[in-house]
Coordinates of C-alpha atoms in Angstrom, one line a residue:
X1 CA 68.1 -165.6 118.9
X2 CA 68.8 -164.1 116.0
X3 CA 65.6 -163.0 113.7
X4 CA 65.0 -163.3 110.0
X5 CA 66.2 -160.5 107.6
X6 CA 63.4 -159.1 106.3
X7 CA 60.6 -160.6 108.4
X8 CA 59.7 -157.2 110.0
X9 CA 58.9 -155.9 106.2
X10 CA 57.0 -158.8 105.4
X11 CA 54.5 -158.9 108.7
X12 CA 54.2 -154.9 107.9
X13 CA 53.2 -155.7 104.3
X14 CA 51.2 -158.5 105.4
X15 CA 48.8 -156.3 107.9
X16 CA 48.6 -153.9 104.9
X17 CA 47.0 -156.1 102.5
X18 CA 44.7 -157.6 105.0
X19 CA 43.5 -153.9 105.7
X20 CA 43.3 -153.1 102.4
X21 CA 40.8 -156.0 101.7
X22 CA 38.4 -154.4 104.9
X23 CA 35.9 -151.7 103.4
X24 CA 36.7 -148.5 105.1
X25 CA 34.8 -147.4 108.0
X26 CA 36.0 -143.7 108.2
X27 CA 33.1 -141.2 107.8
X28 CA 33.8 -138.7 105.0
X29 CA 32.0 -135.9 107.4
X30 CA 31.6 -132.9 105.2
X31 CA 29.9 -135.3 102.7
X32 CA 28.0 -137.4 104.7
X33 CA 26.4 -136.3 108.2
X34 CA 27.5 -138.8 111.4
X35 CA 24.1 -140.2 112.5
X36 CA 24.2 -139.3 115.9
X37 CA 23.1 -140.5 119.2
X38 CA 19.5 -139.8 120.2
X39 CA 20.3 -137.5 123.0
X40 CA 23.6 -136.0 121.8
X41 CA 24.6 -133.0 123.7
X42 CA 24.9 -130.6 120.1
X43 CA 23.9 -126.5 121.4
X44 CA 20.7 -125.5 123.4
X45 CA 18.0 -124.4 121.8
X46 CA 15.6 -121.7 123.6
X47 CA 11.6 -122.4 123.3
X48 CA 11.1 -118.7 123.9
X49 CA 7.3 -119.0 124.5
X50 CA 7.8 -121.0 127.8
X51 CA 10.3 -118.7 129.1
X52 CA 9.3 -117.0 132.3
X53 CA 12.1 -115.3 132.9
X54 CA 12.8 -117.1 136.5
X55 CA 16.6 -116.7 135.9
X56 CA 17.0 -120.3 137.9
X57 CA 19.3 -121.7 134.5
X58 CA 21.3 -118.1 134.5
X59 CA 21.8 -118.8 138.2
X60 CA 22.4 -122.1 138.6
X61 CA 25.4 -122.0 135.6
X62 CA 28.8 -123.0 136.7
X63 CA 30.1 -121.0 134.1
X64 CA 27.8 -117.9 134.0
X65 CA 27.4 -118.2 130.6
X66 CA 24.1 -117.1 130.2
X67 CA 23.1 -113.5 130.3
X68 CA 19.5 -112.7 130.9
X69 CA 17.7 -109.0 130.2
X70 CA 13.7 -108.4 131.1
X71 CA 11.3 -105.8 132.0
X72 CA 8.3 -105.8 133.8
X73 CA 4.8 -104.8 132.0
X74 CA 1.3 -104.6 133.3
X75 CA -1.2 -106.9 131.9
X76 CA -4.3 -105.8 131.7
X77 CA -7.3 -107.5 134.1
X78 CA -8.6 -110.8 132.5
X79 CA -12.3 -110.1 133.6
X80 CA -14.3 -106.8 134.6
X81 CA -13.5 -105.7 138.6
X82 CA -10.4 -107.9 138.2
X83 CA -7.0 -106.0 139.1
X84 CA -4.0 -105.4 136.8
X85 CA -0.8 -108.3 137.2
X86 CA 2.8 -107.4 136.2
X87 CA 5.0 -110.2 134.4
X88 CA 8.5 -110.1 133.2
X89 CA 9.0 -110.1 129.8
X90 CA 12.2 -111.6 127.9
X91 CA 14.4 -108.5 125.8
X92 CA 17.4 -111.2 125.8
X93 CA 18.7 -114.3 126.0
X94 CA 22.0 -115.4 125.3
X95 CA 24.1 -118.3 125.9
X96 CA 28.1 -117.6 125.3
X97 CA 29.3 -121.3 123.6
X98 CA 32.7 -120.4 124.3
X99 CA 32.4 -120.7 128.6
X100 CA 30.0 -123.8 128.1
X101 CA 30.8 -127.1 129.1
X102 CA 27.8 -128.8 128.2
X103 CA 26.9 -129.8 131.6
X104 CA 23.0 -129.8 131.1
X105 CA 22.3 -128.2 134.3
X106 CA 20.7 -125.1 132.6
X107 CA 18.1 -127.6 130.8
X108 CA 17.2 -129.9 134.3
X109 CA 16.9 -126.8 136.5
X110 CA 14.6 -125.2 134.0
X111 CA 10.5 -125.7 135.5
X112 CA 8.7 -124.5 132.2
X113 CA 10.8 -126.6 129.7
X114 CA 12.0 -123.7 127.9
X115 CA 15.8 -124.8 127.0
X116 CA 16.2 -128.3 125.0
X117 CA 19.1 -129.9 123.7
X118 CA 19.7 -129.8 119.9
X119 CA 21.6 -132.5 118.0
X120 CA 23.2 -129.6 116.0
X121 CA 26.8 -129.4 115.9
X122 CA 28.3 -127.2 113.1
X123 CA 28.3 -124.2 114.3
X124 CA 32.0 -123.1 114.9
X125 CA 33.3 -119.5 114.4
X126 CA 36.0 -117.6 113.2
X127 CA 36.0 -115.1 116.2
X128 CA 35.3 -116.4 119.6
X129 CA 33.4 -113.4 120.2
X130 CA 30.8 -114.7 117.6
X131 CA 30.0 -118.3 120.0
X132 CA 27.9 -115.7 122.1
X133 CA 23.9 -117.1 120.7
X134 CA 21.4 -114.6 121.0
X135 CA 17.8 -115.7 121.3
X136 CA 17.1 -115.8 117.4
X137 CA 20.0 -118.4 116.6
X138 CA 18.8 -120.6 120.0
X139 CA 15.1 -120.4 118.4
X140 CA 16.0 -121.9 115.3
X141 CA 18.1 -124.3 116.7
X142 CA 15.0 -125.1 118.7
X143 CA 13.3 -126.8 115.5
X144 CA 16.5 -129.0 115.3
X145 CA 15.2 -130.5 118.8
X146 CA 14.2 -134.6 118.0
X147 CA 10.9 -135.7 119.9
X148 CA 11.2 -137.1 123.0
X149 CA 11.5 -141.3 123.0
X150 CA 8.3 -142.8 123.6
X151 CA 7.1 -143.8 127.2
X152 CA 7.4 -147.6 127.8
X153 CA 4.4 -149.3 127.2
X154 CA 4.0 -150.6 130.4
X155 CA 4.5 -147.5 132.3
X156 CA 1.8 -145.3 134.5
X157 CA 0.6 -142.4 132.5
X158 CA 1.9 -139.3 133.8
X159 CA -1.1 -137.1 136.6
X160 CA -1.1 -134.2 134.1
X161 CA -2.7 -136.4 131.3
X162 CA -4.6 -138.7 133.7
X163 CA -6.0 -135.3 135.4
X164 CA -6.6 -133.9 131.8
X165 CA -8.1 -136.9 130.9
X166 CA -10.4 -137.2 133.8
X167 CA -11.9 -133.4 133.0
X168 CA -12.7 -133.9 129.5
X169 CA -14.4 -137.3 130.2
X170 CA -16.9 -135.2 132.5
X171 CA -17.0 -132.8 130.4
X172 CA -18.4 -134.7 127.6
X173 CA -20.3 -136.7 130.3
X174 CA -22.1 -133.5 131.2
X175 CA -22.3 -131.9 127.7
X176 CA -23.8 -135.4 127.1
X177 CA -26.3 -135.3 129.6
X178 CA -27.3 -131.6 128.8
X179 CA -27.8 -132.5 125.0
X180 CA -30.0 -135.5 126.3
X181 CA -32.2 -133.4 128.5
X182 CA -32.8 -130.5 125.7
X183 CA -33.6 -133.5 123.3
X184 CA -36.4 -134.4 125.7
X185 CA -38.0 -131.0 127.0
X186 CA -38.1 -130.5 123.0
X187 CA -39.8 -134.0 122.5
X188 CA -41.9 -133.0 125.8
X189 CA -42.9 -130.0 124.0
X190 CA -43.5 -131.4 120.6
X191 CA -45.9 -134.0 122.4
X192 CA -47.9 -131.2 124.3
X193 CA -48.0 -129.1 121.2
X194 CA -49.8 -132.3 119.7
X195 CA -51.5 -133.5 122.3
X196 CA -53.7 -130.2 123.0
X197 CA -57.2 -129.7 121.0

């Protein structure tokens, strides 16, 4: 079966008008940021305060590709009689972006929720030596971190709040009661200072 001359340039032209009638979908990304995915996998950022310097994420990398440094100081004894405690203290932490894969494992295994992931993207290098992050850069990339999505309405409220919650009721309970019973020994006392001749 022989085919038509010239039919091969006419369905080509034909599939070029009908795309040149479509608006464009490709994101001019320099100019105009990619909205990205709630929980994108972008760098880590470090929430320095919460780090306790357990080394479980340095250990538990596949790629080894965080490097840890403390030392240990004394603190001080938090009341009178009390005897001095030793903590470790973070002099760096550094994540080399060149050996990551972006597994998440670091961020799961860590118990104080001191490493988050960060939407942030742009942050390629000339020199592969320069994708090693010291603390400072994973600190600002820390403020980059979105807020965590909303529990589901109909879900338990987690035992730290509950317990937290629970403790401050009494609290206020008590502080209640106490108020209450100085109101009346000052009433009671009012009344006697009255009362008498």
């Amino acid at each position: 079966m022989s085919s038509i001359p010239g039919s091969g340039l006419a369905k080509g032209l034909a599939v070029t008008l009908r795309t040149m009638t479509k608006k464009t979908v490709t994101a001019q990304y320099p100019d105009t940021q990619p909205e990205l995915p709630p929980r994108s996998r972008g760098v880590i950022g470090l929430f320095e305060e919460n780090c306790t310097v357990c080394m479980l994420c340095a250990r538990e990398c596949p790629d080894w590709c965080i490097y840890i440094d403390s030392h240990k100081e004394t603190v001080p004894p938090a009341a009178p009689g009390g005897r001095e405690r030793s903590r470790n203290v973070l002099d760096r932490f550094a994540i080399d972006f060149s050996l990551c894969m972006y597994c998440g494992i670091c961020i799961e295994v860590c118990p104080f929720d001191a490493l988050f992931w960060s939407p942030e993207f742009e942050y390629a290098e000339t020199d592969i030596h320069e994708l090693t992050h010291e603390r400072d850069k994973l600190r600002e990339w820390m403020w980059t971190v979105p807020e965590p999505p909303a529990l589901d309405p109909g879900a338990e409220e987690p035992k730290e709040i509950a317990a937290a919650r629970k403790t401050a009721e009494k609290l206020a309970v008590q502080q209640a009661q106490q108020a209450q019973q100085a109101q009346q020994a000052q009433q009671d006392q009012q009344s006697e200072e009255g009362g008498t001749p």
